[in-house]
XYZ file of C-alpha atoms in Angstrom:
696
model
C -17.832 -62.210 34.217
C -14.124 -62.388 33.836
C -12.315 -59.834 36.040
C -10.897 -56.889 34.328
C -7.497 -57.029 32.995
C -4.870 -54.689 35.275
C -4.098 -51.306 34.782
C -0.908 -51.673 33.055
C -1.949 -54.340 30.633
C -4.428 -51.700 29.141
C -1.398 -49.441 28.447
C -0.730 -49.527 24.444
C 1.985 -52.181 23.825
C 1.254 -54.522 26.827
C -0.571 -57.401 26.289
C -0.144 -57.502 23.076
C 3.260 -59.434 22.959
C 4.879 -55.944 22.542
C 8.158 -54.990 23.726
C 9.882 -52.031 25.085
C 12.894 -50.628 23.318
C 13.578 -47.591 24.723
C 17.026 -48.733 26.449
C 18.051 -50.381 22.818
C 17.676 -47.108 21.142
C 19.860 -45.158 24.095
C 22.422 -47.576 23.710
C 22.313 -47.345 20.101
C 22.451 -43.724 20.207
C 24.933 -43.166 23.109
C 27.940 -42.221 21.184
C 26.239 -40.005 18.724
C 26.787 -36.158 19.256
C 24.284 -33.733 19.423
C 23.324 -32.239 16.150
C 24.787 -35.297 14.259
C 22.366 -37.614 11.716
C 22.533 -40.878 10.791
C 21.688 -41.604 7.627
C 20.539 -44.911 5.741
C 19.564 -45.814 2.379
C 15.858 -45.000 1.447
C 15.759 -42.995 4.346
C 15.520 -39.277 3.500
C 14.897 -35.848 5.222
C 11.363 -36.166 4.853
C 11.350 -39.560 6.849
C 13.762 -37.690 9.575
C 10.968 -34.893 9.817
C 7.905 -37.277 9.854
C 10.138 -39.106 13.080
C 9.743 -36.015 15.111
C 7.933 -36.065 18.056
C 4.823 -33.330 17.885
C 6.170 -32.100 21.026
C 9.231 -30.586 19.437
C 9.400 -26.786 20.243
C 9.997 -25.752 16.645
C 6.983 -27.466 15.423
C 4.570 -27.116 18.204
C 3.538 -24.041 19.448
C 1.544 -25.493 21.926
C 4.562 -26.578 23.832
C 5.555 -24.023 27.280
C 9.574 -23.863 27.361
C 10.913 -22.801 30.928
C 11.665 -19.160 29.808
C 8.063 -18.670 28.906
C 6.734 -19.625 31.937
C 4.378 -16.720 33.813
C 2.828 -16.681 36.550
C -1.514 -16.636 36.321
C -2.842 -13.219 35.151
C -4.957 -11.343 37.671
C -6.803 -8.735 35.869
C -7.632 -7.082 39.399
C -4.489 -6.901 40.124
C -3.962 -2.961 41.668
C -1.885 -0.905 39.097
C -0.342 2.856 39.670
C -1.835 4.997 37.201
C 1.461 5.459 35.489
C 1.624 1.879 34.971
C -2.081 1.686 33.379
C -0.383 4.760 31.204
C 2.170 2.449 30.223
C -0.197 -0.465 29.324
C -2.455 1.739 27.058
C 0.510 3.205 25.395
C 1.613 -0.553 24.932
C -1.513 -1.390 23.739
C -1.904 1.186 21.122
C 1.750 0.114 19.706
C 0.262 -3.330 19.043
C -3.341 -1.982 17.499
C -0.604 0.178 14.972
C 1.089 -3.270 14.049
C -2.558 -4.644 13.420
C -2.995 -1.654 11.338
C 0.612 -2.578 9.856
C -0.754 -6.173 8.328
C 0.110 -8.347 11.520
C -1.968 -11.006 13.063
C -4.613 -9.882 15.635
C -3.213 -12.714 17.676
C -0.080 -11.483 17.500
C -0.777 -7.910 18.492
C -4.065 -6.455 20.470
C -4.716 -9.989 21.581
C -1.545 -10.102 23.536
C -3.405 -7.627 25.982
C -4.815 -9.677 28.383
C -7.434 -7.183 29.675
C -9.091 -7.749 25.912
C -9.952 -11.259 27.289
C -11.202 -10.301 30.575
C -13.202 -6.882 29.499
C -16.416 -8.170 30.308
C -15.250 -9.255 33.733
C -13.677 -5.984 35.196
C -17.003 -4.129 35.516
C -17.811 -2.386 38.640
C -20.935 -4.142 39.465
C -19.093 -7.362 39.224
C -15.968 -6.337 41.108
C -16.966 -4.133 43.978
C -19.767 -7.103 45.700
C -15.889 -9.083 46.426
C -13.257 -7.018 46.050
C -12.116 -5.032 48.827
C -9.288 -2.591 48.202
C -8.086 0.057 50.253
C -4.610 1.176 48.609
C -5.407 4.832 47.693
C -2.276 4.912 45.266
C -3.998 2.104 43.529
C -7.650 2.599 43.332
C -9.283 -0.361 41.796
C -11.498 2.103 39.708
C -8.297 2.409 37.375
C -8.894 -0.931 36.411
C -12.739 -1.416 36.404
C -13.886 2.164 35.216
C -10.502 3.378 33.117
C -8.619 0.275 31.946
C -12.297 -1.431 31.006
C -13.469 1.920 28.952
C -9.855 2.147 26.749
C -9.577 -1.869 26.225
C -13.483 -1.631 25.053
C -12.336 1.544 22.648
C -9.498 -0.592 21.316
C -11.482 -3.432 20.595
C -14.320 -1.161 18.951
C -12.161 0.761 17.025
C -10.134 -3.134 15.692
C -13.998 -3.877 15.010
C -14.620 -0.861 12.619
C -11.080 -1.766 10.966
C -11.658 -5.248 10.472
C -15.360 -4.375 8.744
C -13.487 -1.625 6.369
C -10.879 -4.344 5.376
C -13.350 -6.880 5.154
C -14.859 -4.880 2.068
C -12.488 -6.142 -0.420
C -10.512 -2.965 -1.000
C -7.393 -4.794 -0.129
C -6.164 -8.227 0.168
C -6.627 -10.417 3.258
C -3.746 -12.565 3.919
C -1.625 -9.876 1.752
C -2.436 -6.295 2.872
C -3.867 -7.012 6.429
C -4.878 -10.639 8.555
C -8.673 -11.154 9.252
C -8.346 -13.944 11.788
C -10.337 -13.208 15.007
C -9.159 -16.258 16.738
C -13.184 -16.188 17.886
C -12.272 -13.588 20.227
C -14.807 -10.942 20.690
C -14.183 -7.112 19.095
C -17.111 -6.272 20.708
C -19.082 -6.677 17.894
C -22.523 -6.582 19.120
C -21.922 -3.102 21.803
C -23.006 -0.170 20.111
C -20.532 2.808 19.613
C -22.702 5.281 22.331
C -22.324 2.789 25.040
C -18.402 2.692 24.565
C -18.412 6.594 24.152
C -20.166 6.653 27.376
C -17.962 4.458 28.992
C -14.914 6.487 27.852
C -16.825 9.509 29.104
C -17.328 8.141 32.381
C -14.019 7.059 32.880
C -12.502 10.958 32.384
C -15.167 11.891 34.567
C -13.991 9.614 37.379
C -10.159 10.752 36.536
C -11.523 14.428 37.199
C -12.761 13.769 40.789
C -10.359 10.752 41.811
C -7.159 11.699 43.804
C -4.872 10.507 41.184
C -1.931 12.704 41.159
C -2.649 15.544 38.683
C 0.274 14.428 36.528
C -1.281 11.012 35.576
C -4.849 12.341 35.670
C -3.662 14.762 32.731
C -2.149 11.933 30.796
C -5.178 9.113 31.114
C -7.068 11.576 30.304
C -5.440 12.608 27.094
C -5.345 8.789 26.205
C -9.204 8.355 27.038
C -9.999 11.237 25.086
C -8.009 10.507 21.834
C -9.485 7.053 21.912
C -12.704 8.578 22.099
C -12.060 10.804 19.245
C -10.624 7.969 17.181
C -13.760 5.676 17.757
C -15.937 9.179 16.880
C -13.384 9.727 13.443
C -13.745 5.623 12.540
C -17.484 5.848 13.302
C -18.273 8.739 11.348
C -19.578 8.667 7.324
C -17.481 10.961 5.503
C -19.648 11.075 2.194
C -22.365 12.089 4.855
C -20.548 14.144 7.497
C -17.789 15.493 5.891
C -17.173 18.812 8.211
C -17.677 16.542 11.461
C -15.114 14.014 10.236
C -12.684 16.533 9.585
C -13.085 18.390 12.824
C -12.874 15.114 14.595
C -9.643 14.489 12.821
C -8.318 17.818 13.693
C -9.478 17.641 17.707
C -7.667 13.677 17.622
C -4.474 15.364 16.334
C -4.624 17.682 19.205
C -5.175 14.769 21.484
C -2.083 13.095 20.253
C 0.027 16.354 20.737
C -1.579 16.098 24.469
C -0.319 12.478 24.627
C 3.005 12.909 23.181
C 3.312 15.968 25.701
C 2.455 13.306 28.612
C 4.790 10.022 28.036
C 4.273 7.020 29.772
C 7.474 5.878 32.252
C 9.139 2.716 31.573
C 7.468 -0.065 33.211
C 9.759 -1.942 35.556
C 10.593 -5.798 34.887
C 9.076 -6.825 37.934
C 6.085 -4.545 37.816
C 2.453 -6.346 37.582
C 1.664 -4.292 34.539
C 4.186 -6.496 32.721
C 2.009 -9.765 33.009
C -1.049 -7.516 31.409
C 0.831 -8.964 27.758
C 1.122 -12.038 26.947
C 3.191 -12.488 23.404
C 2.096 -16.434 23.185
C -1.571 -15.872 23.940
C -1.733 -17.541 20.468
C -1.432 -21.110 21.720
C -4.817 -20.510 23.769
C -6.692 -19.213 21.060
C -8.623 -20.469 18.283
C -6.077 -20.569 15.457
C -3.542 -22.090 13.351
C -0.986 -19.565 12.933
C 2.096 -19.958 14.497
C 3.113 -18.106 17.142
C 5.494 -15.016 16.302
C 6.441 -12.291 18.667
C 6.205 -9.110 17.497
C 8.129 -6.610 18.983
C 6.186 -3.433 19.878
C 7.616 -0.253 18.738
C 8.471 2.416 21.103
C 6.107 5.461 22.347
C 7.797 7.716 20.006
C 7.506 5.589 16.719
C 3.721 4.931 18.112
C 2.816 8.361 18.170
C 4.682 8.968 14.377
C 2.191 5.765 13.219
C -0.747 7.600 14.660
C -0.215 10.628 13.020
C 0.399 9.208 9.891
C -2.502 7.605 10.314
C -4.441 10.509 11.324
C -2.740 12.755 8.219
C -4.221 10.269 5.944
C -7.630 10.393 7.420
C -7.181 14.450 7.072
C -6.315 13.527 3.457
C -9.390 11.134 2.777
C -11.577 13.804 4.367
C -10.730 16.513 2.051
C -10.144 13.986 -0.959
C -13.935 13.246 -0.715
C -14.571 16.997 -1.428
C -13.071 16.447 -5.036
C -15.425 15.210 -7.637
C -12.905 14.929 -10.694
C -11.017 12.483 -11.756
C -7.991 14.283 -12.317
C -7.407 14.895 -8.346
C -8.216 11.472 -7.424
C -5.238 10.228 -9.856
C -3.097 13.189 -8.910
C -3.181 12.103 -5.294
C -3.148 8.266 -5.783
C -0.061 8.766 -7.683
C 2.007 11.289 -5.404
C 1.532 8.796 -2.320
C 3.088 5.617 -4.356
C 6.234 7.998 -6.051
C 6.614 9.581 -2.759
C 9.843 7.894 -1.038
C 9.846 9.478 1.804
C 6.387 8.269 3.339
C 5.500 4.559 3.405
C 2.635 3.044 2.060
C -0.489 4.087 3.500
C -1.897 1.304 6.004
C -4.347 -0.874 4.679
C -7.609 0.600 6.547
C -6.570 4.237 4.479
C -6.221 2.102 1.252
C -9.568 0.485 1.605
C -11.607 3.371 3.338
C -10.525 5.570 0.312
C -11.433 2.961 -2.100
C -14.944 2.951 -0.362
C -15.355 6.527 -0.626
C -14.771 6.758 -4.368
C -17.036 4.040 -5.332
C -19.324 1.981 -2.584
C -20.743 -0.652 -4.970
C -23.581 1.368 -5.896
C -22.719 5.476 -6.246
C -19.202 7.037 -7.078
C -18.741 9.394 -4.187
C -22.033 8.634 -2.718
C -24.137 10.255 -5.232
C -23.187 9.966 -8.979
C -24.452 7.146 -10.813
C -21.918 5.737 -13.443
C -23.054 8.082 -16.165
C -20.658 10.518 -14.397
C -17.659 8.900 -15.005
C -18.471 8.914 -18.357
C -18.860 12.577 -18.492
C -15.665 13.544 -16.793
C -13.680 11.281 -18.918
C -14.679 13.504 -21.519
C -14.920 16.741 -20.040
C -11.528 16.589 -18.334
C -9.942 15.235 -21.856
C -11.309 17.838 -24.445
C -13.233 20.212 -22.448
C -16.914 19.093 -23.532
C -19.804 17.272 -21.965
C -20.385 13.613 -23.011
C -23.849 14.715 -23.848
C -22.190 17.063 -26.442
C -20.372 14.876 -27.956
C -22.682 12.190 -28.059
C -25.127 14.528 -29.897
C -22.605 15.716 -32.276
C -21.448 11.828 -33.328
C -25.050 10.998 -33.626
C -25.840 13.704 -35.940
C -22.648 13.114 -38.352
C -22.591 8.815 -38.014
C -22.605 7.657 -41.558
C -20.999 4.082 -40.761
C -22.331 0.475 -41.744
C -23.991 0.300 -38.432
C -27.609 1.302 -37.488
C -25.776 3.663 -34.861
C -22.043 4.473 -33.647
C -20.693 2.123 -31.099
C -21.161 4.723 -28.186
C -22.729 1.854 -26.124
C -19.538 0.222 -26.268
C -17.797 2.961 -25.396
C -19.959 3.461 -22.083
C -19.458 0.109 -21.331
C -15.929 -0.051 -21.678
C -15.526 3.055 -19.204
C -18.079 1.998 -16.910
C -15.321 -1.307 -16.653
C -12.208 1.180 -16.604
C -12.456 3.905 -14.441
C -13.743 3.187 -11.238
C -11.484 -0.052 -10.758
C -8.783 2.222 -12.295
C -9.282 4.915 -9.258
C -9.556 1.683 -6.976
C -6.482 0.280 -7.963
C -4.333 3.524 -7.399
C -4.909 2.399 -3.743
C -3.878 -0.731 -3.700
C -0.424 -2.511 -2.675
C 2.463 -1.810 -5.420
C 2.384 -5.060 -7.141
C -1.507 -5.404 -7.076
C -1.615 -2.081 -8.938
C 1.107 -3.196 -11.407
C -1.086 -6.132 -12.164
C -4.041 -4.351 -12.325
C -2.827 -1.697 -14.893
C -1.136 -4.540 -17.028
C -4.115 -6.418 -17.185
C -6.427 -3.414 -17.754
C -4.414 -2.234 -20.704
C -5.913 -4.784 -23.309
C -9.862 -3.100 -22.280
C -8.288 0.146 -22.858
C -6.901 -0.214 -26.406
C -10.677 -1.651 -26.858
C -11.825 1.828 -26.026
C -9.116 3.374 -28.067
C -10.541 1.061 -31.178
C -14.109 1.749 -30.462
C -13.278 5.640 -30.738
C -11.157 5.124 -33.605
C -13.624 3.147 -35.424
C -16.018 5.869 -34.793
C -14.432 8.890 -35.720
C -13.558 7.217 -38.952
C -16.870 6.753 -39.714
C -18.435 10.438 -39.350
C -19.131 13.065 -41.764
C -16.447 16.068 -41.252
C -15.753 17.310 -44.344
C -17.385 20.850 -43.004
C -15.444 20.791 -39.778
C -12.042 22.419 -39.509
C -9.010 19.558 -39.678
C -8.034 19.805 -36.011
C -11.596 19.389 -34.224
C -12.596 18.133 -30.860
C -14.057 14.859 -32.826
C -11.195 13.864 -34.397
C -9.589 14.159 -31.289
C -11.331 11.754 -29.302
C -9.064 8.387 -29.491
C -6.350 10.506 -28.192
C -7.953 11.031 -24.561
C -8.203 7.091 -24.044
C -4.825 6.948 -25.814
C -3.194 9.206 -23.302
C -4.549 7.471 -20.511
C -3.413 3.953 -21.914
C 0.266 5.453 -22.500
C 0.676 7.145 -19.208
C -0.625 3.394 -17.795
C 2.306 1.654 -20.106
C 4.243 4.110 -18.660
C 3.604 3.265 -15.101
C 4.090 -0.478 -15.496
C 7.423 0.173 -17.032
C 8.954 2.451 -14.473
C 7.119 0.263 -11.455
C 9.450 -2.149 -12.069
C 12.287 -0.424 -10.855
C 10.525 0.596 -7.571
C 9.686 -3.087 -7.321
C 12.971 -4.143 -7.996
C 12.198 -6.526 -10.644
C 14.526 -5.993 -13.646
C 17.735 -7.699 -13.663
C 20.729 -5.609 -14.676
C 20.504 -6.579 -18.515
C 16.976 -5.759 -18.642
C 17.241 -1.625 -17.271
C 18.898 -0.218 -20.668
C 15.641 -1.679 -22.384
C 13.279 -0.351 -19.804
C 14.760 3.139 -19.928
C 14.777 3.079 -23.684
C 11.093 1.905 -23.755
C 9.879 4.766 -21.772
C 11.079 7.163 -23.901
C 9.438 5.458 -26.901
C 6.627 5.748 -24.743
C 6.416 9.454 -23.648
C 7.396 10.349 -27.322
C 4.352 8.757 -28.210
C 2.395 10.292 -25.122
C 4.093 14.098 -25.977
C 2.365 13.479 -29.724
C -0.661 12.210 -28.156
C -0.784 15.199 -25.919
C 0.203 17.579 -28.923
C -3.023 16.801 -30.771
C -5.311 16.887 -27.740
C -3.826 20.387 -26.848
C -5.367 22.084 -30.154
C -8.501 21.330 -29.306
C -8.637 22.445 -25.765
C -10.368 25.455 -25.284
C -8.059 28.019 -23.270
C -7.831 28.001 -19.738
C -8.880 23.915 -19.822
C -6.760 21.132 -18.006
C -6.119 18.067 -19.642
C -6.402 14.998 -17.700
C -2.444 13.908 -18.315
C -2.677 10.844 -15.761
C 0.935 11.302 -14.983
C 2.882 14.142 -13.357
C -0.382 16.659 -13.245
C 1.488 19.736 -13.650
C 0.747 23.251 -15.426
C 3.443 22.428 -18.273
C 2.779 19.060 -19.489
C 5.366 18.934 -22.271
C 8.044 20.376 -20.076
C 7.650 17.646 -17.305
C 7.422 15.075 -19.870
C 10.881 16.152 -21.581
C 12.456 16.432 -18.632
C 11.517 12.704 -17.608
C 12.498 11.640 -21.350
C 15.878 13.336 -20.988
C 16.889 11.533 -17.754
C 15.511 8.097 -19.088
C 17.643 8.699 -22.361
C 20.595 9.751 -19.877
C 20.125 6.439 -18.469
C 19.710 4.082 -21.190
C 23.490 5.740 -22.430
C 24.925 5.303 -19.297
C 23.317 1.294 -18.977
C 24.600 0.208 -22.409
C 27.091 -1.813 -20.992
C 24.461 -4.093 -18.972
C 23.542 -4.958 -22.585
C 24.029 -8.863 -23.183
C 24.685 -10.030 -26.750
C 23.114 -13.155 -25.895
C 20.100 -12.273 -28.285
C 18.402 -15.765 -27.571
C 18.588 -15.298 -24.314
C 17.531 -11.421 -24.680
C 14.395 -12.125 -26.982
C 13.515 -14.949 -23.948
C 13.560 -12.637 -21.442
C 12.068 -9.531 -23.018
C 8.829 -12.143 -24.039
C 9.049 -13.042 -20.494
C 8.586 -9.565 -19.024
C 6.674 -7.912 -21.471
C 3.993 -10.676 -22.277
C 1.316 -8.048 -20.877
C 2.025 -6.419 -24.114
C 1.947 -9.515 -26.512
C -1.729 -10.822 -25.092
C -3.987 -12.924 -27.933
C -6.664 -10.527 -27.372
C -4.812 -7.712 -29.179
C -5.548 -9.512 -32.198
C -9.195 -9.043 -32.428
C -8.793 -5.120 -33.047
C -8.702 -3.484 -36.439
C -6.294 -0.749 -34.925
C -2.910 -1.150 -34.128
C -1.411 -0.964 -30.761
C 0.588 2.565 -30.235
C 4.072 2.258 -28.405
C 4.437 -1.524 -28.278
C 8.050 -2.492 -27.431
C 9.620 -3.756 -30.334
C 12.958 -5.962 -29.268
C 14.435 -5.326 -33.077
C 14.574 -1.924 -32.847
C 16.216 -1.809 -29.401
C 18.746 -4.160 -30.584
C 19.282 -1.935 -34.129
C 20.037 1.435 -31.613
C 21.708 -0.356 -29.387
C 24.150 -1.744 -31.701
C 24.318 1.518 -33.583
C 25.164 3.388 -30.345
C 28.034 0.836 -29.376
C 29.356 1.275 -32.831
C 29.349 4.796 -33.317
C 32.322 6.938 -31.808
C 30.593 9.775 -31.417
C 27.694 8.703 -28.775
C 25.680 11.419 -26.980
C 26.679 12.302 -23.657
C 24.441 11.397 -20.724
C 25.506 14.432 -18.993
C 23.818 16.704 -22.072
C 20.454 15.031 -21.340
C 20.676 15.682 -17.126
C 21.325 19.125 -17.781
C 18.707 19.657 -20.102
C 16.410 17.802 -17.536
C 17.944 19.674 -14.546
C 17.374 23.361 -16.430
C 13.369 21.951 -17.562
C 12.631 21.140 -13.966
C 14.471 24.096 -12.127
C 12.048 26.346 -14.247
C 8.816 24.100 -13.276
C 9.969 24.496 -9.181
C 10.804 27.794 -9.591
C 7.545 28.884 -11.329
C 5.824 27.084 -8.106
C 2.389 26.853 -10.508
C 0.945 22.979 -10.401
C -2.594 24.682 -11.988
C -5.866 25.214 -9.805
C -7.220 21.158 -9.931
C -4.113 20.450 -7.877
C -5.423 22.457 -5.141
C -4.495 21.023 -1.730
C -1.476 18.751 -3.225
C 0.217 21.683 -5.011
C 3.144 21.704 -2.737
C 3.381 17.908 -2.979
C 3.683 17.983 -6.823
C 6.113 20.699 -6.809
C 8.309 18.267 -4.033
C 7.539 15.376 -6.419
C 9.529 17.846 -9.343
C 12.149 18.724 -6.408
C 12.968 14.994 -5.933
C 13.407 14.795 -9.999
C 15.430 17.447 -9.466
C 17.753 15.772 -6.606
C 18.159 12.747 -9.256
C 19.399 15.128 -11.585
C 21.724 16.335 -8.871
C 23.005 12.826 -7.926
C 23.738 11.972 -11.592
C 25.765 14.763 -11.851
C 29.037 12.357 -11.751
C 28.168 10.955 -15.023
C 30.451 11.197 -18.047
C 30.981 14.328 -19.778
C 33.391 13.522 -22.205
C 33.945 10.706 -25.207
C 36.610 9.614 -22.673
C 34.883 9.538 -19.511
C 32.059 7.411 -21.152
C 34.332 5.141 -22.419
C 35.848 4.577 -18.801
C 32.703 5.087 -16.889
C 32.281 2.172 -14.159
C 28.495 1.031 -14.583
C 28.563 -0.503 -11.137
C 28.765 3.019 -9.545
C 25.068 3.159 -10.407
C 22.955 2.180 -7.152
C 18.907 1.782 -7.455
C 17.566 2.367 -4.289
C 13.236 2.745 -4.268
C 14.016 4.700 -0.646
C 16.044 7.693 -3.240
C 14.031 7.644 -6.206
C 11.672 5.233 -7.432
C 12.879 4.954 -10.703
C 15.947 6.358 -11.340
C 19.407 5.872 -9.101
C 22.419 7.637 -8.047
C 25.992 7.482 -8.843
C 27.853 6.230 -6.262
C 32.050 7.236 -5.542
C 34.900 6.185 -7.479
C 36.326 2.904 -5.946
C 38.793 3.741 -3.327
C 37.571 7.473 -3.169
C 36.085 9.084 -0.288
C 32.132 10.164 -1.395
């Protein structure tokens, strides 16, 4: 056998007539300044990027630069009680960032105790660790830290399970990548609750200073209650769930009263978090350092989570569609509070419809019955019997089965969509408009083929199509106005949006007027928009504000009608889908570009144009009367105050628009650039900024 080749000849490039050209490149680049790039023919940026070595820090998250070097983490390193408090607070801060939609690898998994939770058990540690520091008892690690981390992981597990049901969207609302790190999926909840109780008991009997003993016990108790809240089925144990949420709110107040001190840079507690832990996990996600919120911000986020859980507990007790729509709309239209975290939005959807029952107890027939009973005050059974008895159409029976199927397809997804993120919600409403018109068409066809000569003109049966039309028009209005909240409209699109909203509200008011004639006294129509006891007044105020904004934004109109037409059909393509052609009934309140162009041209040429300030004044008077009456109807229930607050915000819009032109001369001189649309101020309407060169 021949002798083995020398080691250096096994290195690639040696022994195959290759030559080392390193020095050649160094010599060629000796006069090249840093950050300079040489280009040659057919050598593009793509070829340049392909030539960069894999160890380039910007492309390779696995590389560790000098600034990121850390000493090895010792999970058994003794800690002071206040350091444990600081770690637990920071861990909760990262947990809130996970709820906000960040990756586990960038938030909860950065707590290194998460990866050693199975090791820091008393039975294992006591065998080979001998620690006599009374100020830093090892039980703070093996009992307190272990129980708290287990509670955090189990809460994340329950959150993950809820979010994975599909009510919210992975990679859009939340991130499902666990990086193959255990969230203690196999451990039963009672076992972890027992660990938390054991930790509280040890603290009670320990020699830890009273201040930090109380602070640690408060944090453990809050974690225990949070775990109990998340593991309680609201539909079966509503009272227990609400009591637990109240208890968690009290525990949070106790935690806020015992804040942890800021941890020193040289404290071993600082080593408990590694923002670059992702390079050691099974994940394809690039490293991103997520700065944890402050203690105050974390408590605020926790409070908002608990407030949302309490609202979910209350909402579960209401079995009418109007209240569910009310809450869903108010939460989106409130600029003062952020969008509910994905966990809350998913939980709300799961409670309303779990895939089998509505509110965990009603079949889909309940949806049909509520649709009609909240619309005209009659049950679906009585309406079905009357329609069947008076049917005289060419078909053997009325198309009520088609009506039922449409409602099955529409109502539950509609209510769930109220808790989607705003873009998803808007897209769902746009797609559902065709099916809503199909329902309207079926009801029109039904009414047209009923024998009703012996009935008064304004009878309940004649108004059945208006129930579906009312729902559809409210959705059209929401689709158009939500474009302002999502900041979708270019400046030249805003006049049409306000003008079209005025037309939709006008059609909606006519629909409500027809319905109000047949509704029994004391019944509340499902209004699907503002949900207050004086719908026509509220709609009139909204219509007046849209009219004012249409007039004042007239200078934004583009006279390149070819471009305007192209933009129009692009923006409102949802209104011109081919599916509408199969229906016999015309679509109500369609956007018509010609009418808009004609109206705009007449207003621009008219010397006596209406003043926007007049419409604002009208809206202010209407809203002031509604706010002072402080009456939202009995069905608004626990959200009456929120409904009044929504009207107050509309009233504040009127105040913000008080600088609109009051005379024709001011109208001609008004600078439309002073209008400032800011969703943080109001989702639909702008404020008027000061004149250039003047103080506010």
